[in-house]
Tab-separated table of C-alpha atoms and ligand atoms in Angstrom:
chain	number	residue	atom	x	y	z
A	1	MET	CA	0.000	0.000	0.000
A	2	ILE	CA	1.155	3.514	-0.800
A	3	ASN	CA	0.692	6.056	1.963
A	4	LEU	CA	-0.388	9.226	0.179
A	5	LEU	CA	1.302	11.217	2.956
A	6	ASP	CA	4.648	10.065	1.537
A	7	LEU	CA	4.122	11.599	-1.903
A	8	ASP	CA	4.958	15.070	-3.145
A	9	LYS	CA	2.857	16.761	-5.808
A	10	GLU	CA	4.852	15.450	-8.751
A	11	GLN	CA	4.622	11.894	-7.472
A	12	MET	CA	0.879	12.194	-6.944
A	13	LYS	CA	0.447	13.494	-10.466
A	14	ALA	CA	2.561	10.661	-11.814
A	15	LEU	CA	0.308	8.193	-10.019
A	16	PHE	CA	-2.536	9.192	-12.314
A	17	GLY	CA	-0.663	8.820	-15.572
A	18	ASP	CA	-2.484	10.762	-18.264
A	19	ARG	CA	-4.735	12.558	-15.768
A	20	PRO	CA	-2.188	14.386	-13.644
A	21	TYR	CA	-4.760	16.982	-12.560
A	22	ARG	CA	-6.415	14.252	-10.501
A	23	GLY	CA	-3.146	13.858	-8.619
A	24	GLY	CA	-3.110	17.611	-8.070
A	25	GLN	CA	-6.637	17.445	-6.660
A	26	ILE	CA	-5.732	14.631	-4.299
A	27	PHE	CA	-2.604	16.488	-3.203
A	28	ARG	CA	-4.786	19.454	-2.262
A	29	TRP	CA	-7.108	17.217	-0.270
A	30	VAL	CA	-4.365	15.337	1.513
A	31	PHE	CA	-2.050	18.237	2.316
A	32	GLY	CA	-4.020	21.429	1.733
A	33	ARG	CA	-7.072	20.346	3.662
A	34	ALA	CA	-5.552	17.528	5.690
A	35	ALA	CA	-8.225	15.075	4.605
A	36	GLY	CA	-8.075	11.900	6.626
A	37	VAL	CA	-9.962	9.569	4.282
A	38	LEU	CA	-10.501	9.325	0.548
A	39	GLY	CA	-14.257	9.494	1.139
A	40	GLU	CA	-13.927	13.193	1.971
A	41	MET	CA	-12.744	14.017	-1.542
A	42	THR	CA	-16.122	14.993	-2.904
A	43	ASP	CA	-14.948	16.426	-6.218
A	44	ILE	CA	-13.328	13.156	-7.217
A	45	PRO	CA	-15.576	10.564	-8.875
A	46	LYS	CA	-16.489	7.735	-6.548
A	47	ARG	CA	-15.197	5.106	-8.997
A	48	LEU	CA	-11.808	6.772	-9.101
A	49	ARG	CA	-11.685	7.025	-5.330
A	50	GLU	CA	-12.392	3.314	-5.136
A	51	ASP	CA	-9.555	2.570	-7.560
A	52	VAL	CA	-7.194	4.748	-5.549
A	53	ALA	CA	-8.262	3.002	-2.356
A	54	LYS	CA	-7.097	-0.314	-3.812
A	55	ILE	CA	-3.470	0.820	-3.760
A	56	CYS	CA	-3.345	3.880	-1.492
A	57	THR	CA	-4.188	4.856	2.053
A	58	ILE	CA	-3.873	7.999	4.111
A	59	SER	CA	-2.186	6.627	7.145
A	60	TYR	CA	-1.382	8.766	10.179
A	61	PRO	CA	0.634	7.590	13.165
A	62	GLU	CA	-1.519	6.981	16.201
A	63	VAL	CA	-1.398	9.474	19.059
A	64	ALA	CA	0.009	7.472	21.946
A	65	ASP	CA	-0.055	10.248	24.488
A	66	SER	CA	-0.565	13.960	24.792
A	67	GLN	CA	0.494	16.007	27.792
A	68	GLU	CA	0.064	19.649	28.510
A	69	SER	CA	2.512	21.731	30.490
A	70	SER	CA	1.435	24.359	32.989
A	71	ASP	CA	2.630	26.986	30.459
A	72	GLY	CA	0.413	25.626	27.655
A	73	THR	CA	3.145	23.736	25.825
A	74	GLN	CA	1.866	20.425	24.590
A	75	LYS	CA	3.908	17.304	23.987
A	76	ILE	CA	2.466	14.672	21.687
A	77	ALA	CA	3.854	11.153	21.506
A	78	TYR	CA	3.078	9.296	18.294
A	79	ARG	CA	3.233	5.560	17.895
A	80	LEU	CA	4.594	4.692	14.459
A	81	SER	CA	3.518	1.647	12.471
A	82	ASP	CA	6.443	-0.371	13.838
A	83	GLY	CA	5.543	0.511	17.430
A	84	ARG	CA	8.325	3.072	17.870
A	85	ILE	CA	7.477	6.274	19.667
A	86	ILE	CA	8.444	9.768	18.563
A	87	GLU	CA	7.585	13.087	20.136
A	88	SER	CA	6.550	16.513	18.857
A	89	VAL	CA	5.986	19.669	20.819
A	90	LEU	CA	3.346	22.334	20.177
A	91	ILE	CA	4.521	25.657	21.554
A	92	PRO	CA	2.160	28.571	22.137
A	93	GLU	CA	3.662	31.977	21.293
A	94	LYS	CA	1.969	35.347	21.674
A	95	ASP	CA	-0.225	35.232	18.587
A	96	HIS	CA	0.600	31.918	16.966
A	97	TRP	CA	1.887	28.418	17.576
A	98	SER	CA	5.144	26.709	16.676
A	99	ILE	CA	5.516	23.020	16.035
A	100	CYS	CA	8.746	21.290	16.977
A	101	VAL	CA	9.082	18.101	14.922
A	102	SER	CA	11.297	15.027	15.066
A	103	SER	CA	13.236	13.784	12.051
A	104	GLN	CA	14.525	10.455	13.362
A	105	VAL	CA	13.663	7.871	15.978
A	106	GLY	CA	16.504	8.465	18.410
A	107	CYS	CA	19.734	10.079	17.289
A	108	ALA	CA	23.246	8.933	16.457
A	109	MET	CA	25.072	12.121	17.417
A	110	GLY	CA	25.616	11.293	21.070
A	111	CYS	CA	25.647	14.865	22.394
A	112	ARG	CA	26.361	14.453	26.099
A	113	PHE	CA	23.805	16.992	27.276
A	114	CYS	CA	20.908	15.717	25.184
A	115	PHE	CA	18.368	13.240	26.462
A	116	THR	CA	17.406	12.003	22.997
A	117	ALA	CA	21.018	10.876	22.534
A	118	THR	CA	20.589	8.273	25.274
A	119	MET	CA	18.207	6.383	22.990
A	120	GLY	CA	20.868	5.879	20.352
A	121	PHE	CA	19.891	5.877	16.714
A	122	ILE	CA	16.962	3.700	15.740
A	123	ARG	CA	15.870	4.801	12.299
A	124	ASN	CA	15.052	7.674	9.988
A	125	LEU	CA	11.485	8.912	9.786
A	126	GLU	CA	9.526	8.504	6.585
A	127	VAL	CA	8.195	11.625	4.887
A	128	SER	CA	4.682	10.720	6.057
A	129	GLU	CA	5.910	10.450	9.655
A	130	ILE	CA	7.424	13.924	9.445
A	131	VAL	CA	4.521	15.713	7.746
A	132	SER	CA	1.976	14.008	10.015
A	133	GLN	CA	3.515	15.814	12.975
A	134	VAL	CA	2.325	19.031	11.312
A	135	LEU	CA	-0.887	17.852	9.684
A	136	HIS	CA	-2.215	16.163	12.787
A	137	PRO	CA	-2.196	19.415	14.835
A	138	LEU	CA	-3.644	21.309	11.866
A	139	ARG	CA	-6.550	18.868	11.733
A	140	THR	CA	-7.044	18.555	15.440
A	141	TYR	CA	-6.753	22.201	16.454
A	142	PRO	CA	-8.212	24.220	13.559
A	143	GLU	CA	-8.661	27.203	15.880
A	144	ARG	CA	-4.934	27.551	16.477
A	145	SER	CA	-2.770	29.463	14.059
A	146	PHE	CA	0.282	27.296	13.452
A	147	ARG	CA	2.963	29.422	11.874
A	148	ASN	CA	6.437	28.085	12.563
A	149	ILE	CA	7.925	24.650	12.153
A	150	VAL	CA	11.264	23.848	13.733
A	151	PHE	CA	13.176	20.624	13.139
A	152	MET	CA	14.397	20.618	16.712
A	153	GLY	CA	12.766	17.480	18.017
A	154	MET	CA	14.383	14.072	18.091
A	155	GLY	CA	17.102	13.332	15.563
A	156	GLU	CA	19.577	15.045	13.281
A	157	PRO	CA	17.609	16.341	10.267
A	158	LEU	CA	20.603	16.558	7.946
A	159	LEU	CA	21.203	12.829	8.392
A	160	ASN	CA	17.695	12.170	7.088
A	161	TYR	CA	18.330	14.649	4.354
A	162	ASN	CA	16.087	13.507	1.512
A	163	ASN	CA	13.017	12.958	3.633
A	164	VAL	CA	13.433	16.220	5.519
A	165	ASN	CA	13.929	18.107	2.280
A	166	LYS	CA	10.875	16.512	0.706
A	167	ALA	CA	8.788	17.192	3.807
A	168	VAL	CA	9.805	20.865	3.660
A	169	ARG	CA	8.802	20.950	-0.009
A	170	ILE	CA	5.383	19.499	0.782
A	171	LEU	CA	4.761	21.708	3.803
A	172	THR	CA	5.561	24.861	1.810
A	173	ASP	CA	3.683	23.837	-1.343
A	174	VAL	CA	1.047	26.375	-2.423
A	175	ASP	CA	-1.409	23.489	-2.759
A	176	GLY	CA	-0.367	22.016	0.585
A	177	PRO	CA	-0.396	23.543	4.067
A	178	GLN	CA	1.438	26.606	2.643
A	179	PHE	CA	3.917	27.256	5.399
A	180	SER	CA	6.262	30.100	4.602
A	181	LYS	CA	9.795	28.904	3.777
A	182	ARG	CA	11.261	31.387	6.200
A	183	ARG	CA	9.111	29.989	8.968
A	184	ILE	CA	10.544	26.525	8.720
A	185	THR	CA	13.832	26.098	10.532
A	186	VAL	CA	16.135	23.148	10.071
A	187	SER	CA	18.417	22.757	13.068
A	188	THR	CA	21.657	20.816	12.819
A	189	CYS	CA	24.600	19.906	14.997
A	190	GLY	CA	26.746	20.706	11.966
A	191	ILE	CA	26.975	17.995	9.325
A	192	VAL	CA	29.421	20.043	7.287
A	193	PRO	CA	29.170	18.364	3.857
A	194	ARG	CA	25.382	18.580	3.924
A	195	LEU	CA	25.284	22.301	4.627
A	196	LYS	CA	26.191	23.348	1.120
A	197	ARG	CA	23.565	21.063	-0.328
A	198	LEU	CA	20.948	22.416	2.045
A	199	SER	CA	21.474	26.016	0.981
A	200	GLN	CA	21.065	24.941	-2.643
A	201	ASP	CA	18.010	22.779	-2.101
A	202	THR	CA	15.864	24.814	0.240
A	203	GLU	CA	15.140	28.286	1.481
A	204	ALA	CA	14.267	27.018	4.924
A	205	ALA	CA	15.984	28.862	7.731
A	206	LEU	CA	19.095	27.340	9.278
A	207	ALA	CA	19.897	26.912	12.942
A	208	VAL	CA	23.172	25.426	14.133
A	209	SER	CA	23.715	23.956	17.568
A	210	LEU	CA	27.134	25.382	18.251
A	211	ASN	CA	27.188	25.095	22.046
A	212	ALA	CA	30.885	25.810	22.379
A	213	ALA	CA	33.367	28.187	20.809
A	214	ASP	CA	36.368	26.087	21.732
A	215	ASN	CA	37.107	22.935	19.791
A	216	ALA	CA	38.190	20.888	22.807
A	217	VAL	CA	35.092	21.824	24.804
A	218	ARG	CA	32.824	21.157	21.852
A	219	GLN	CA	34.483	17.802	21.263
A	220	ARG	CA	33.784	16.849	24.845
A	221	ILE	CA	30.079	17.630	24.681
A	222	MET	CA	29.423	17.002	20.976
A	223	PRO	CA	31.373	14.015	19.622
A	224	ILE	CA	30.492	14.964	16.023
A	225	THR	CA	33.183	17.646	16.427
A	226	ARG	CA	35.768	14.906	16.014
A	227	LYS	CA	34.510	14.352	12.515
A	228	TYR	CA	33.854	17.995	11.665
A	229	PRO	CA	36.113	20.306	13.671
A	230	LEU	CA	34.840	23.707	14.657
A	231	THR	CA	37.024	25.505	12.109
A	232	ASP	CA	35.479	23.462	9.274
A	233	LEU	CA	31.992	24.123	10.584
A	234	MET	CA	32.576	27.864	10.855
A	235	GLU	CA	34.029	27.924	7.371
A	236	ALA	CA	30.958	26.135	5.998
A	237	LEU	CA	28.673	28.597	7.791
A	238	ARG	CA	30.536	31.569	6.351
A	239	ALA	CA	30.105	30.071	2.885
A	240	TYR	CA	26.420	29.322	3.469
A	241	GLN	CA	24.291	31.181	0.919
A	242	LEU	CA	21.639	33.136	2.760
A	243	PRO	CA	18.731	34.925	1.155
A	244	ASN	CA	18.803	38.685	1.659
A	245	ARG	CA	18.684	39.916	5.213
A	246	ARG	CA	18.438	36.424	6.637
A	247	ARG	CA	20.699	35.210	9.379
A	248	ILE	CA	21.814	31.877	10.731
A	249	THR	CA	20.568	31.090	14.208
A	250	ILE	CA	23.385	29.992	16.473
A	251	GLU	CA	22.042	27.867	19.300
A	252	TYR	CA	24.101	27.800	22.442
A	253	VAL	CA	23.110	25.590	25.346
A	254	LEU	CA	24.601	27.077	28.513
A	255	ILE	CA	25.947	24.375	30.802
A	256	ARG	CA	27.265	25.182	34.255
A	257	GLY	CA	31.041	25.248	34.411
A	258	VAL	CA	31.399	23.886	30.892
A	259	ASN	CA	30.760	26.754	28.478
A	260	ASP	CA	29.173	29.574	30.500
A	261	SER	CA	32.136	31.731	31.563
A	262	PRO	CA	33.052	35.276	30.429
A	263	LYS	CA	35.959	33.740	28.540
A	264	ASP	CA	33.528	31.474	26.683
A	265	VAL	CA	31.362	34.365	25.548
A	266	ARG	CA	34.380	36.368	24.376
A	267	GLU	CA	35.536	33.381	22.398
A	268	LEU	CA	32.064	32.934	20.941
A	269	ILE	CA	31.926	36.519	19.736
A	270	ARG	CA	35.359	36.082	18.248
A	271	ILE	CA	34.535	32.995	16.191
A	272	LEU	CA	31.242	34.456	14.976
A	273	HIS	CA	33.110	37.352	13.407
A	274	GLY	CA	31.971	37.976	9.857
A	275	LEU	CA	28.976	35.683	10.119
A	276	LYS	CA	25.415	36.859	9.614
A	277	ALA	CA	24.114	35.339	12.781
A	278	LYS	CA	21.855	35.735	15.740
A	279	VAL	CA	22.405	33.859	18.957
A	280	ASN	CA	19.839	31.829	20.784
A	281	LEU	CA	20.893	31.080	24.353
A	282	ILE	CA	19.293	28.026	25.910
A	283	PRO	CA	19.972	27.354	29.595
A	284	PHE	CA	20.646	23.641	29.902
A	285	ASN	CA	17.568	21.612	30.805
A	286	PRO	CA	18.445	18.748	33.120
A	287	TRP	CA	17.059	15.271	32.653
A	288	PRO	CA	17.231	12.169	34.835
A	289	GLY	CA	20.732	10.748	34.980
A	290	CYS	CA	22.558	13.509	33.140
A	291	GLU	CA	26.047	14.547	34.168
A	292	PHE	CA	25.537	18.309	33.714
A	293	GLN	CA	23.829	21.069	35.626
A	294	ALA	CA	21.817	24.085	34.652
A	295	PRO	CA	23.826	27.297	34.674
A	296	ASP	CA	23.652	29.833	37.415
A	297	GLN	CA	21.140	32.569	36.678
A	298	ARG	CA	23.843	35.210	37.078
A	299	ALA	CA	26.102	33.470	34.592
A	300	VAL	CA	23.248	33.356	32.082
A	301	LEU	CA	22.517	37.051	32.449
A	302	ALA	CA	26.193	37.998	32.227
A	303	PHE	CA	26.582	35.882	29.095
A	304	GLU	CA	23.533	37.514	27.554
A	305	GLU	CA	24.676	41.003	28.519
A	306	HIS	CA	28.041	40.446	26.924
A	307	LEU	CA	26.400	39.383	23.659
A	308	LYS	CA	24.070	42.363	23.724
A	309	ASN	CA	27.167	44.518	23.504
A	310	SER	CA	28.365	42.638	20.453
A	311	PRO	CA	27.139	42.941	16.841
A	312	TYR	CA	24.888	39.912	17.317
A	313	THR	CA	21.255	39.868	18.290
A	314	VAL	CA	20.768	37.615	21.255
A	315	MET	CA	17.695	35.822	22.460
A	316	LEU	CA	17.480	34.084	25.770
A	317	ARG	CA	15.144	31.199	25.220
A	318	LYS	CA	12.544	31.025	27.894
A	319	GLU	CA	12.143	27.369	28.429
A	320	LYS	CA	8.735	25.945	27.942
A	321	GLY	CA	7.346	22.600	28.864
A	322	THR	CA	10.105	21.577	31.272
A	323	ASP	CA	7.569	20.087	33.682
A	324	ILE	CA	6.558	17.517	31.073
A	325	LEU	CA	10.078	16.997	29.679
A	326	ALA	CA	9.099	18.747	26.464
A	327	ALA	CA	11.878	21.343	26.413
A	328	CYS	CA	15.018	21.272	24.271
A	329	GLY	CA	16.953	18.086	24.638
A	330	GLN	CA	14.357	16.429	26.831
A	331	LEU	CA	12.564	14.324	24.242
A	332	ALA	CA	13.074	10.606	24.469
A	333	GLY	CA	9.695	8.911	24.470
A	334	GLY	CA	11.342	5.766	23.267
A	335	VAL	CA	13.469	5.203	26.358
A	336	ILE	CA	10.883	5.779	28.996
A	337	HIS	CA	10.109	2.077	29.015
A	338	ASP	CA	13.665	0.972	29.667
A	339	GLY	CA	12.767	-0.934	32.778
A	340	GLN	CA	14.010	1.612	35.291
A	341	GLY	CA	10.529	2.099	36.618
A	342	ILE	CA	8.259	4.673	35.180
A	343	ASP	CA	7.255	6.175	38.498
A	344	ARG	CA	10.813	6.800	39.557
A	345	PHE	CA	11.499	8.364	36.207
A	346	PHE	CA	8.693	10.843	36.527
A	347	ALA	CA	9.413	11.527	40.168
A	348	GLU	CA	12.955	12.437	39.168
A	349	SER	CA	11.953	14.634	36.303
A	350	ALA	CA	9.448	16.382	38.528
A	351	LYS	CA	12.176	17.027	41.064
A	352	LEU	CA	14.425	18.417	38.377
A	353	SER	CA	11.817	20.825	37.142
A	354	GLY	CA	10.761	21.716	40.670
A	355	LYS	CA	7.165	20.954	39.906
A	356	ALA	CA	6.559	17.877	41.947
A	357	GLU	CA	2.945	18.591	42.813
A	358	GLU	CA	1.760	19.593	39.409
A	359	HIS	CA	3.491	16.566	38.134
A	360	SER	CA	1.615	14.080	40.191
A	361	SER	CA	-1.200	14.093	37.645
A	362	HIS	CA	1.241	12.747	35.091
A	363	THR	CA	1.948	9.712	37.185
A	364	ASP	CA	-1.499	8.385	36.451
A	365	PRO	CA	-0.619	4.867	35.335
A	366	HIS	CA	-3.253	5.001	32.629
A	367	ILE	CA	-1.540	7.920	30.913
A	368	LEU	CA	1.933	6.645	31.459
A	369	GLY	CA	1.130	3.149	30.405
A	370	VAL	CA	1.392	4.160	26.784
A	371	HIS	CA	5.109	4.741	27.186
A	372	ARG	CA	5.619	1.090	27.943
A	373	ARG	CA	5.858	-1.229	25.047
B	401	LIG	N1	20.127	17.451	15.977
B	401	LIG	C1	19.666	18.788	15.692
B	401	LIG	C2	18.221	18.967	16.048
B	401	LIG	C3	17.909	18.872	17.522
B	401	LIG	S1	17.663	20.480	18.095
B	401	LIG	C4	20.562	19.797	16.353
B	401	LIG	O1	21.472	19.385	17.066
B	401	LIG	O2	20.413	20.984	16.127
B	401	LIG	C5	17.748	20.304	19.772
B	401	LIG	C6	18.367	21.545	20.379
B	401	LIG	O3	18.292	21.402	21.792
B	401	LIG	C7	19.828	21.694	20.026
B	401	LIG	O4	20.125	23.046	19.815
B	401	LIG	C8	20.528	21.210	21.273
B	401	LIG	O5	21.783	21.811	21.412
B	401	LIG	C9	19.564	21.596	22.349
B	401	LIG	N2	19.622	20.731	23.530
B	401	LIG	C10	19.874	19.423	23.580
B	401	LIG	N3	19.824	18.975	24.838
B	401	LIG	C11	19.521	20.030	25.613
B	401	LIG	C12	19.296	20.196	27.008
B	401	LIG	N4	19.369	19.181	27.839
B	401	LIG	N5	18.978	21.437	27.435
B	401	LIG	C13	18.866	22.472	26.583
B	401	LIG	N6	19.041	22.363	25.268
B	401	LIG	C14	19.382	21.162	24.780
């Protein structure tokens, strides 16, 4: 069976041979209006719909769990057809919503501060599994205005390059959900050889998880640095073709005693020289069993202040969804069932986020049960 959610417009047209306009119509139903079943497609003859149904389905992953944070952030766990779990986060902003999507089940990059890394790499997501993370919220919450998509969930998007690129194409298609290219951000830990290709293939915005301005420090917390040293990464970023007036987002997770000193910020400003960039500071979010600690509030403010006096715009990311482990680097739905005991896990994460009481509702075994295989 073909899942129509895996096909771009050209492929859908090709499916109909000498009647490509029928493919165009179906594309509009599937992606433009997020139709869930062929039966909804009223302008397509019933006979044709029946023929399509013989070889095609519209198959969404099942929602395994949905949790809402006290700040309105919502984490959705999807169960894929092979039983694997991935997570997406819906983030309320002032006048719109952002969707943070996963690109892989698990991740191979092994960043020491990231919870997803503890899962290891399991597999790449199919195009349908990526676009569903956007289409499902569009269908389910028609009253919300979803405007931004960030590939900052589980996985390294540039290591699932073709599917991520195709998903971006579908999500920005004028006959699809019509997201603006500039409102889709692909975030990478810095897969240097793929960066050039990305700037040629898409106009999506780029974010890079830099996290350290010193090669030795970065190597310690991000093993990928061994393969692509900081100097190579910075060179690739300088060469990155940006549309007019666009900038690269530099993400910097502040970790206590690791990369949060005045020397670190001076070094950061130095290596950013000549780059069209803005800096997104993310105070480290702890997770159960991690070796690092959140930075001191004063260190965060000093770091931010220093950057404010540099040529770079700086944004201090206000963390959302920490009480449900939905913040940056806290997604790992797939490891929650690792036999350590679900209650202990949630007790620990509640302690970490300082929201033990609010959290008790999440220890309802009925809700948590879905995390177990
Ligand atoms: N692999 C891609 C996409 C994941 S984005 C990338 O590395 O960019 C996830 C973002 O969250 C990255 O910027 C990462 O540096 C950050 N992050 C990971 N773990 C974190 C944690 N525990 N606290 C705060 N930010 C974290």
